[in-house]
mmCIF file of N, CA, C and O in Angstrom:
data_model
loop_
_atom_site.group_PDB
_atom_site.id
_atom_site.type_symbol
_atom_site.label_atom_id
_atom_site.label_comp_id
_atom_site.label_asym_id
_atom_site.label_seq_id
_atom_site.Cartn_x
_atom_site.Cartn_y
_atom_site.Cartn_z
ATOM 1 N N ASP A 30 -7.470 4.523 -13.649
ATOM 2 C CA ASP A 30 -7.438 4.175 -15.049
ATOM 3 C C ASP A 30 -6.667 2.884 -15.311
ATOM 4 O O ASP A 30 -6.419 2.525 -16.449
ATOM 5 N N GLY A 31 -6.250 2.200 -14.252
ATOM 6 C CA GLY A 31 -5.573 0.919 -14.396
ATOM 7 C C GLY A 31 -4.065 0.981 -14.524
ATOM 8 O O GLY A 31 -3.414 -0.048 -14.639
ATOM 9 N N LYS A 32 -3.476 2.169 -14.496
ATOM 10 C CA LYS A 32 -2.027 2.285 -14.595
ATOM 11 C C LYS A 32 -1.366 1.787 -13.314
ATOM 12 O O LYS A 32 -1.825 2.086 -12.214
ATOM 13 N N VAL A 33 -0.280 1.043 -13.466
ATOM 14 C CA VAL A 33 0.497 0.598 -12.311
ATOM 15 C C VAL A 33 1.427 1.733 -11.907
ATOM 16 O O VAL A 33 2.195 2.234 -12.717
ATOM 17 N N PHE A 34 1.334 2.156 -10.644
ATOM 18 C CA PHE A 34 2.178 3.247 -10.168
ATOM 19 C C PHE A 34 3.082 2.812 -9.033
ATOM 20 O O PHE A 34 3.949 3.545 -8.602
ATOM 21 N N ASP A 35 2.910 1.580 -8.535
ATOM 22 C CA ASP A 35 3.713 1.078 -7.425
ATOM 23 C C ASP A 35 3.786 -0.432 -7.548
ATOM 24 O O ASP A 35 2.775 -1.106 -7.426
ATOM 25 N N ASP A 36 4.984 -0.959 -7.781
ATOM 26 C CA ASP A 36 5.110 -2.411 -7.897
ATOM 27 C C ASP A 36 5.599 -3.058 -6.612
ATOM 28 O O ASP A 36 5.889 -4.235 -6.568
ATOM 29 N N GLY A 37 5.695 -2.265 -5.560
ATOM 30 C CA GLY A 37 6.063 -2.813 -4.250
ATOM 31 C C GLY A 37 7.450 -3.421 -4.195
ATOM 32 O O GLY A 37 7.712 -4.302 -3.392
ATOM 33 N N GLY A 38 8.339 -2.989 -5.041
ATOM 34 C CA GLY A 38 9.691 -3.527 -5.012
ATOM 35 C C GLY A 38 9.875 -4.760 -5.870
ATOM 36 O O GLY A 38 10.897 -5.425 -5.793
ATOM 37 N N GLY A 39 8.873 -5.099 -6.661
ATOM 38 C CA GLY A 39 8.989 -6.267 -7.534
ATOM 39 C C GLY A 39 8.805 -7.563 -6.775
ATOM 40 O O GLY A 39 8.201 -7.606 -5.707
ATOM 41 N N ALA A 40 9.346 -8.637 -7.298
ATOM 42 C CA ALA A 40 9.152 -9.975 -6.732
ATOM 43 C C ALA A 40 9.696 -10.105 -5.310
ATOM 44 O O ALA A 40 9.211 -10.919 -4.532
ATOM 45 N N GLU A 41 10.686 -9.300 -4.980
ATOM 46 C CA GLU A 41 11.292 -9.406 -3.652
ATOM 47 C C GLU A 41 10.625 -8.508 -2.626
ATOM 48 O O GLU A 41 10.923 -8.573 -1.442
ATOM 49 N N GLY A 42 9.705 -7.661 -3.051
ATOM 50 C CA GLY A 42 9.000 -6.784 -2.132
ATOM 51 C C GLY A 42 9.893 -5.710 -1.554
ATOM 52 O O GLY A 42 10.974 -5.443 -2.048
ATOM 53 N N PHE A 43 9.410 -5.082 -0.507
ATOM 54 C CA PHE A 43 10.209 -4.076 0.181
ATOM 55 C C PHE A 43 9.907 -4.146 1.666
ATOM 56 O O PHE A 43 8.890 -4.675 2.089
ATOM 57 N N THR A 44 10.808 -3.627 2.450
ATOM 58 C CA THR A 44 10.688 -3.644 3.909
ATOM 59 C C THR A 44 10.450 -2.223 4.390
ATOM 60 O O THR A 44 11.070 -1.283 3.897
ATOM 61 N N TYR A 45 9.545 -2.094 5.356
ATOM 62 C CA TYR A 45 9.324 -0.789 5.976
ATOM 63 C C TYR A 45 8.891 -1.004 7.409
ATOM 64 O O TYR A 45 8.302 -2.032 7.740
ATOM 65 N N PRO A 46 9.185 -0.058 8.288
ATOM 66 C CA PRO A 46 8.766 -0.172 9.683
ATOM 67 C C PRO A 46 7.284 0.190 9.830
ATOM 68 O O PRO A 46 6.877 1.299 9.496
ATOM 69 N N VAL A 47 6.503 -0.744 10.302
ATOM 70 C CA VAL A 47 5.070 -0.520 10.503
ATOM 71 C C VAL A 47 4.881 0.522 11.595
ATOM 72 O O VAL A 47 5.553 0.500 12.623
ATOM 73 N N GLY A 48 3.973 1.457 11.343
ATOM 74 C CA GLY A 48 3.659 2.476 12.336
ATOM 75 C C GLY A 48 4.514 3.723 12.252
ATOM 76 O O GLY A 48 4.296 4.669 12.999
ATOM 77 N N GLU A 49 5.494 3.738 11.363
ATOM 78 C CA GLU A 49 6.333 4.927 11.216
ATOM 79 C C GLU A 49 5.748 5.818 10.131
ATOM 80 O O GLU A 49 5.675 5.419 8.969
ATOM 81 N N PRO A 50 5.295 7.012 10.495
ATOM 82 C CA PRO A 50 4.652 7.907 9.528
ATOM 83 C C PRO A 50 5.521 8.188 8.299
ATOM 84 O O PRO A 50 6.733 8.287 8.392
ATOM 85 N N GLY A 51 4.844 8.297 7.155
ATOM 86 C CA GLY A 51 5.519 8.667 5.933
ATOM 87 C C GLY A 51 6.166 7.535 5.162
ATOM 88 O O GLY A 51 6.746 7.766 4.107
ATOM 89 N N GLN A 52 6.092 6.323 5.666
ATOM 90 C CA GLN A 52 6.724 5.199 4.972
ATOM 91 C C GLN A 52 5.845 4.662 3.845
ATOM 92 O O GLN A 52 6.336 4.387 2.760
ATOM 93 N N VAL A 53 4.575 4.471 4.133
ATOM 94 C CA VAL A 53 3.598 3.983 3.148
ATOM 95 C C VAL A 53 2.277 4.706 3.389
ATOM 96 O O VAL A 53 2.089 5.338 4.429
ATOM 97 N N ILE A 54 1.355 4.590 2.443
ATOM 98 C CA ILE A 54 0.043 5.214 2.644
ATOM 99 C C ILE A 54 -0.691 4.514 3.789
ATOM 100 O O ILE A 54 -0.427 3.345 4.094
ATOM 101 N N ARG A 55 -1.593 5.218 4.404
ATOM 102 C CA ARG A 55 -2.350 4.687 5.557
ATOM 103 C C ARG A 55 -3.084 3.399 5.200
ATOM 104 O O ARG A 55 -3.150 2.472 5.996
ATOM 105 N N GLY A 56 -3.621 3.306 4.000
ATOM 106 C CA GLY A 56 -4.327 2.100 3.585
ATOM 107 C C GLY A 56 -3.452 0.862 3.644
ATOM 108 O O GLY A 56 -3.905 -0.214 4.044
ATOM 109 N N LEU A 57 -2.193 0.987 3.267
ATOM 110 C CA LEU A 57 -1.289 -0.166 3.333
ATOM 111 C C LEU A 57 -0.997 -0.562 4.771
ATOM 112 O O LEU A 57 -0.890 -1.749 5.082
ATOM 113 N N GLU A 58 -0.895 0.410 5.652
ATOM 114 C CA GLU A 58 -0.710 0.098 7.081
ATOM 115 C C GLU A 58 -1.872 -0.767 7.578
ATOM 116 O O GLU A 58 -1.670 -1.772 8.251
ATOM 117 N N VAL A 59 -3.085 -0.367 7.222
ATOM 118 C CA VAL A 59 -4.275 -1.113 7.649
ATOM 119 C C VAL A 59 -4.295 -2.496 7.002
ATOM 120 O O VAL A 59 -4.539 -3.501 7.665
ATOM 121 N N ALA A 60 -4.027 -2.556 5.708
ATOM 122 C CA ALA A 60 -4.052 -3.833 4.979
ATOM 123 C C ALA A 60 -3.078 -4.832 5.592
ATOM 124 O O ALA A 60 -3.434 -5.991 5.840
ATOM 125 N N VAL A 61 -1.859 -4.392 5.850
ATOM 126 C CA VAL A 61 -0.848 -5.291 6.414
ATOM 127 C C VAL A 61 -1.262 -5.767 7.796
ATOM 128 O O VAL A 61 -1.029 -6.917 8.162
ATOM 129 N N SER A 62 -1.928 -4.920 8.558
ATOM 130 C CA SER A 62 -2.366 -5.324 9.899
ATOM 131 C C SER A 62 -3.464 -6.390 9.848
ATOM 132 O O SER A 62 -3.668 -7.120 10.814
ATOM 133 N N LEU A 63 -4.150 -6.497 8.724
ATOM 134 C CA LEU A 63 -5.220 -7.493 8.575
ATOM 135 C C LEU A 63 -4.723 -8.838 8.044
ATOM 136 O O LEU A 63 -5.445 -9.823 8.097
ATOM 137 N N LEU A 64 -3.503 -8.863 7.530
ATOM 138 C CA LEU A 64 -2.968 -10.067 6.917
ATOM 139 C C LEU A 64 -1.887 -10.687 7.791
ATOM 140 O O LEU A 64 -1.181 -9.996 8.503
ATOM 141 N N HIS A 65 -1.736 -11.988 7.701
ATOM 142 C CA HIS A 65 -0.650 -12.674 8.395
ATOM 143 C C HIS A 65 0.467 -12.965 7.398
ATOM 144 O O HIS A 65 0.291 -12.772 6.186
ATOM 145 N N GLU A 66 1.595 -13.415 7.871
ATOM 146 C CA GLU A 66 2.705 -13.737 6.982
ATOM 147 C C GLU A 66 2.253 -14.742 5.925
ATOM 148 O O GLU A 66 1.635 -15.755 6.246
ATOM 149 N N GLY A 67 2.511 -14.435 4.676
ATOM 150 C CA GLY A 67 2.066 -15.279 3.568
ATOM 151 C C GLY A 67 0.673 -14.932 3.075
ATOM 152 O O GLY A 67 0.219 -15.450 2.062
ATOM 153 N N GLY A 68 -0.017 -14.037 3.786
ATOM 154 C CA GLY A 68 -1.371 -13.655 3.417
ATOM 155 C C GLY A 68 -1.407 -12.716 2.229
ATOM 156 O O GLY A 68 -0.463 -11.974 1.975
ATOM 157 N N ARG A 69 -2.522 -12.772 1.513
ATOM 158 C CA ARG A 69 -2.722 -11.909 0.348
ATOM 159 C C ARG A 69 -4.090 -11.263 0.440
ATOM 160 O O ARG A 69 -5.025 -11.841 0.973
ATOM 161 N N GLY A 70 -4.204 -10.080 -0.140
ATOM 162 C CA GLY A 70 -5.491 -9.403 -0.167
ATOM 163 C C GLY A 70 -5.535 -8.387 -1.281
ATOM 164 O O GLY A 70 -4.512 -7.967 -1.812
ATOM 165 N N GLU A 71 -6.737 -8.021 -1.632
ATOM 166 C CA GLU A 71 -6.979 -7.007 -2.641
ATOM 167 C C GLU A 71 -7.781 -5.908 -1.962
ATOM 168 O O GLU A 71 -8.797 -6.190 -1.327
ATOM 169 N N PHE A 72 -7.321 -4.675 -2.070
ATOM 170 C CA PHE A 72 -7.917 -3.576 -1.331
ATOM 171 C C PHE A 72 -8.171 -2.378 -2.237
ATOM 172 O O PHE A 72 -7.355 -2.066 -3.096
ATOM 173 N N LEU A 73 -9.288 -1.721 -2.003
ATOM 174 C CA LEU A 73 -9.594 -0.458 -2.665
ATOM 175 C C LEU A 73 -9.599 0.604 -1.568
ATOM 176 O O LEU A 73 -10.469 0.614 -0.708
ATOM 177 N N PHE A 74 -8.593 1.452 -1.591
ATOM 178 C CA PHE A 74 -8.449 2.475 -0.562
ATOM 179 C C PHE A 74 -9.060 3.782 -1.040
ATOM 180 O O PHE A 74 -8.757 4.245 -2.144
ATOM 181 N N PRO A 75 -9.902 4.404 -0.199
ATOM 182 C CA PRO A 75 -10.410 5.732 -0.567
ATOM 183 C C PRO A 75 -9.251 6.720 -0.545
ATOM 184 O O PRO A 75 -8.206 6.476 0.074
ATOM 185 N N SER A 76 -9.444 7.815 -1.195
ATOM 186 C CA SER A 76 -8.407 8.844 -1.259
ATOM 187 C C SER A 76 -7.880 9.220 0.125
ATOM 188 O O SER A 76 -6.683 9.436 0.293
ATOM 189 N N SER A 77 -8.757 9.272 1.108
ATOM 190 C CA SER A 77 -8.348 9.665 2.461
ATOM 191 C C SER A 77 -7.354 8.680 3.086
ATOM 192 O O SER A 77 -6.646 9.035 4.025
ATOM 193 N N MET A 78 -7.287 7.447 2.574
ATOM 194 C CA MET A 78 -6.333 6.457 3.075
ATOM 195 C C MET A 78 -5.229 6.197 2.055
ATOM 196 O O MET A 78 -4.448 5.260 2.200
ATOM 197 N N ALA A 79 -5.195 7.035 1.026
ATOM 198 C CA ALA A 79 -4.186 6.884 -0.023
ATOM 199 C C ALA A 79 -3.370 8.174 -0.106
ATOM 200 O O ALA A 79 -2.650 8.502 0.823
ATOM 201 N N PHE A 80 -3.514 8.915 -1.181
ATOM 202 C CA PHE A 80 -2.688 10.102 -1.393
ATOM 203 C C PHE A 80 -3.423 11.420 -1.146
ATOM 204 O O PHE A 80 -2.818 12.481 -1.216
ATOM 205 N N GLY A 81 -4.737 11.341 -0.876
ATOM 206 C CA GLY A 81 -5.502 12.511 -0.482
ATOM 207 C C GLY A 81 -5.555 13.624 -1.514
ATOM 208 O O GLY A 81 -5.391 13.395 -2.705
ATOM 209 N N PRO A 82 -5.761 14.849 -1.030
ATOM 210 C CA PRO A 82 -5.937 15.983 -1.936
ATOM 211 C C PRO A 82 -4.658 16.414 -2.660
ATOM 212 O O PRO A 82 -4.716 17.174 -3.613
ATOM 213 N N ARG A 83 -3.522 15.899 -2.244
ATOM 214 C CA ARG A 83 -2.256 16.275 -2.903
ATOM 215 C C ARG A 83 -1.917 15.353 -4.070
ATOM 216 O O ARG A 83 -1.070 15.681 -4.888
ATOM 217 N N GLY A 84 -2.545 14.175 -4.125
ATOM 218 C CA GLY A 84 -2.155 13.214 -5.146
ATOM 219 C C GLY A 84 -0.804 12.633 -4.800
ATOM 220 O O GLY A 84 -0.240 12.913 -3.739
ATOM 221 N N GLY A 85 -0.276 11.799 -5.660
ATOM 222 C CA GLY A 85 1.018 11.216 -5.331
ATOM 223 C C GLY A 85 1.606 10.391 -6.452
ATOM 224 O O GLY A 85 1.160 10.447 -7.597
ATOM 225 N N ALA A 86 2.598 9.602 -6.070
ATOM 226 C CA ALA A 86 3.313 8.714 -6.988
ATOM 227 C C ALA A 86 3.893 9.491 -8.166
ATOM 228 O O ALA A 86 3.740 9.107 -9.318
ATOM 229 N N GLY A 87 4.519 10.611 -7.850
ATOM 230 C CA GLY A 87 5.152 11.406 -8.894
ATOM 231 C C GLY A 87 4.184 11.969 -9.912
ATOM 232 O O GLY A 87 4.530 12.142 -11.077
ATOM 233 N N GLY A 88 2.957 12.238 -9.475
ATOM 234 C CA GLY A 88 1.954 12.811 -10.366
ATOM 235 C C GLY A 88 1.101 11.785 -11.082
ATOM 236 O O GLY A 88 0.155 12.132 -11.786
ATOM 237 N N LEU A 89 1.385 10.485 -10.906
ATOM 238 C CA LEU A 89 0.590 9.446 -11.573
ATOM 239 C C LEU A 89 -0.791 9.266 -10.943
ATOM 240 O O LEU A 89 -1.720 8.824 -11.610
ATOM 241 N N VAL A 90 -0.897 9.580 -9.656
ATOM 242 C CA VAL A 90 -2.192 9.480 -8.974
ATOM 243 C C VAL A 90 -2.699 10.902 -8.751
ATOM 244 O O VAL A 90 -2.121 11.655 -7.965
ATOM 245 N N PRO A 91 -3.784 11.272 -9.424
ATOM 246 C CA PRO A 91 -4.326 12.625 -9.261
ATOM 247 C C PRO A 91 -4.878 12.847 -7.848
ATOM 248 O O PRO A 91 -5.165 11.883 -7.125
ATOM 249 N N PRO A 92 -5.049 14.098 -7.457
ATOM 250 C CA PRO A 92 -5.652 14.393 -6.158
ATOM 251 C C PRO A 92 -7.021 13.718 -6.008
ATOM 252 O O PRO A 92 -7.758 13.546 -6.985
ATOM 253 N N ASN A 93 -7.333 13.335 -4.771
ATOM 254 C CA ASN A 93 -8.639 12.777 -4.399
ATOM 255 C C ASN A 93 -9.032 11.549 -5.216
ATOM 256 O O ASN A 93 -10.184 11.393 -5.600
ATOM 257 N N THR A 94 -8.078 10.657 -5.451
ATOM 258 C CA THR A 94 -8.319 9.452 -6.239
ATOM 259 C C THR A 94 -8.211 8.212 -5.362
ATOM 260 O O THR A 94 -7.206 8.040 -4.658
ATOM 261 N N PRO A 95 -9.199 7.325 -5.391
ATOM 262 C CA PRO A 95 -9.049 6.043 -4.695
ATOM 263 C C PRO A 95 -8.018 5.191 -5.431
ATOM 264 O O PRO A 95 -7.791 5.372 -6.633
ATOM 265 N N VAL A 96 -7.363 4.296 -4.716
ATOM 266 C CA VAL A 96 -6.366 3.428 -5.337
ATOM 267 C C VAL A 96 -6.656 1.963 -5.019
ATOM 268 O O VAL A 96 -7.203 1.641 -3.968
ATOM 269 N N HIS A 97 -6.287 1.105 -5.937
ATOM 270 C CA HIS A 97 -6.523 -0.331 -5.840
ATOM 271 C C HIS A 97 -5.172 -1.017 -5.677
ATOM 272 O O HIS A 97 -4.282 -0.813 -6.491
ATOM 273 N N TYR A 98 -5.028 -1.807 -4.614
ATOM 274 C CA TYR A 98 -3.765 -2.499 -4.344
ATOM 275 C C TYR A 98 -4.003 -3.997 -4.197
ATOM 276 O O TYR A 98 -4.994 -4.427 -3.597
ATOM 277 N N HIS A 99 -3.061 -4.775 -4.703
ATOM 278 C CA HIS A 99 -2.935 -6.194 -4.399
ATOM 279 C C HIS A 99 -1.781 -6.266 -3.406
ATOM 280 O O HIS A 99 -0.689 -5.783 -3.704
ATOM 281 N N VAL A 100 -2.020 -6.847 -2.239
ATOM 282 C CA VAL A 100 -1.024 -6.861 -1.174
ATOM 283 C C VAL A 100 -0.704 -8.300 -0.803
ATOM 284 O O VAL A 100 -1.606 -9.129 -0.653
ATOM 285 N N GLU A 101 0.583 -8.592 -0.657
ATOM 286 C CA GLU A 101 1.030 -9.891 -0.141
ATOM 287 C C GLU A 101 2.075 -9.632 0.917
ATOM 288 O O GLU A 101 3.037 -8.890 0.692
ATOM 289 N N VAL A 102 1.900 -10.237 2.086
ATOM 290 C CA VAL A 102 2.873 -10.112 3.160
ATOM 291 C C VAL A 102 3.838 -11.285 3.015
ATOM 292 O O VAL A 102 3.488 -12.428 3.287
ATOM 293 N N ILE A 103 5.027 -10.997 2.533
ATOM 294 C CA ILE A 103 6.016 -12.044 2.271
ATOM 295 C C ILE A 103 6.640 -12.525 3.577
ATOM 296 O O ILE A 103 6.866 -13.714 3.774
ATOM 297 N N GLY A 104 6.941 -11.609 4.459
ATOM 298 C CA GLY A 104 7.551 -11.974 5.730
ATOM 299 C C GLY A 104 7.396 -10.867 6.725
ATOM 300 O O GLY A 104 7.088 -9.735 6.381
ATOM 301 N N VAL A 105 7.601 -11.217 7.986
ATOM 302 C CA VAL A 105 7.498 -10.245 9.079
ATOM 303 C C VAL A 105 8.793 -10.312 9.877
ATOM 304 O O VAL A 105 9.231 -11.396 10.268
ATOM 305 N N GLN A 106 9.416 -9.172 10.067
ATOM 306 C CA GLN A 106 10.611 -9.084 10.900
ATOM 307 C C GLN A 106 10.221 -8.372 12.183
ATOM 308 O O GLN A 106 9.596 -7.334 12.138
ATOM 309 N N ARG A 107 10.595 -8.929 13.275
ATOM 310 C CA ARG A 107 10.253 -8.314 14.571
ATOM 311 C C ARG A 107 11.497 -7.796 15.241
ATOM 312 O O ARG A 107 12.550 -8.230 15.079
#
């Protein structure tokens, strides 16, 4: 319905360890793997790569709902 449910930490973004379960939805793991540092993309993740049958984001995303993300990789720490 167009509601923003995740701002990614705002202008400064957020840091998470890639490949560690439970940090971000599976769709974001895939999206980040497709982008290089400074890269941007727009992705529509099916429910199976988002919050699935449980829904998420504190109830803002209903069960079995696809989600739309704008992703920017600000930096990569190794």
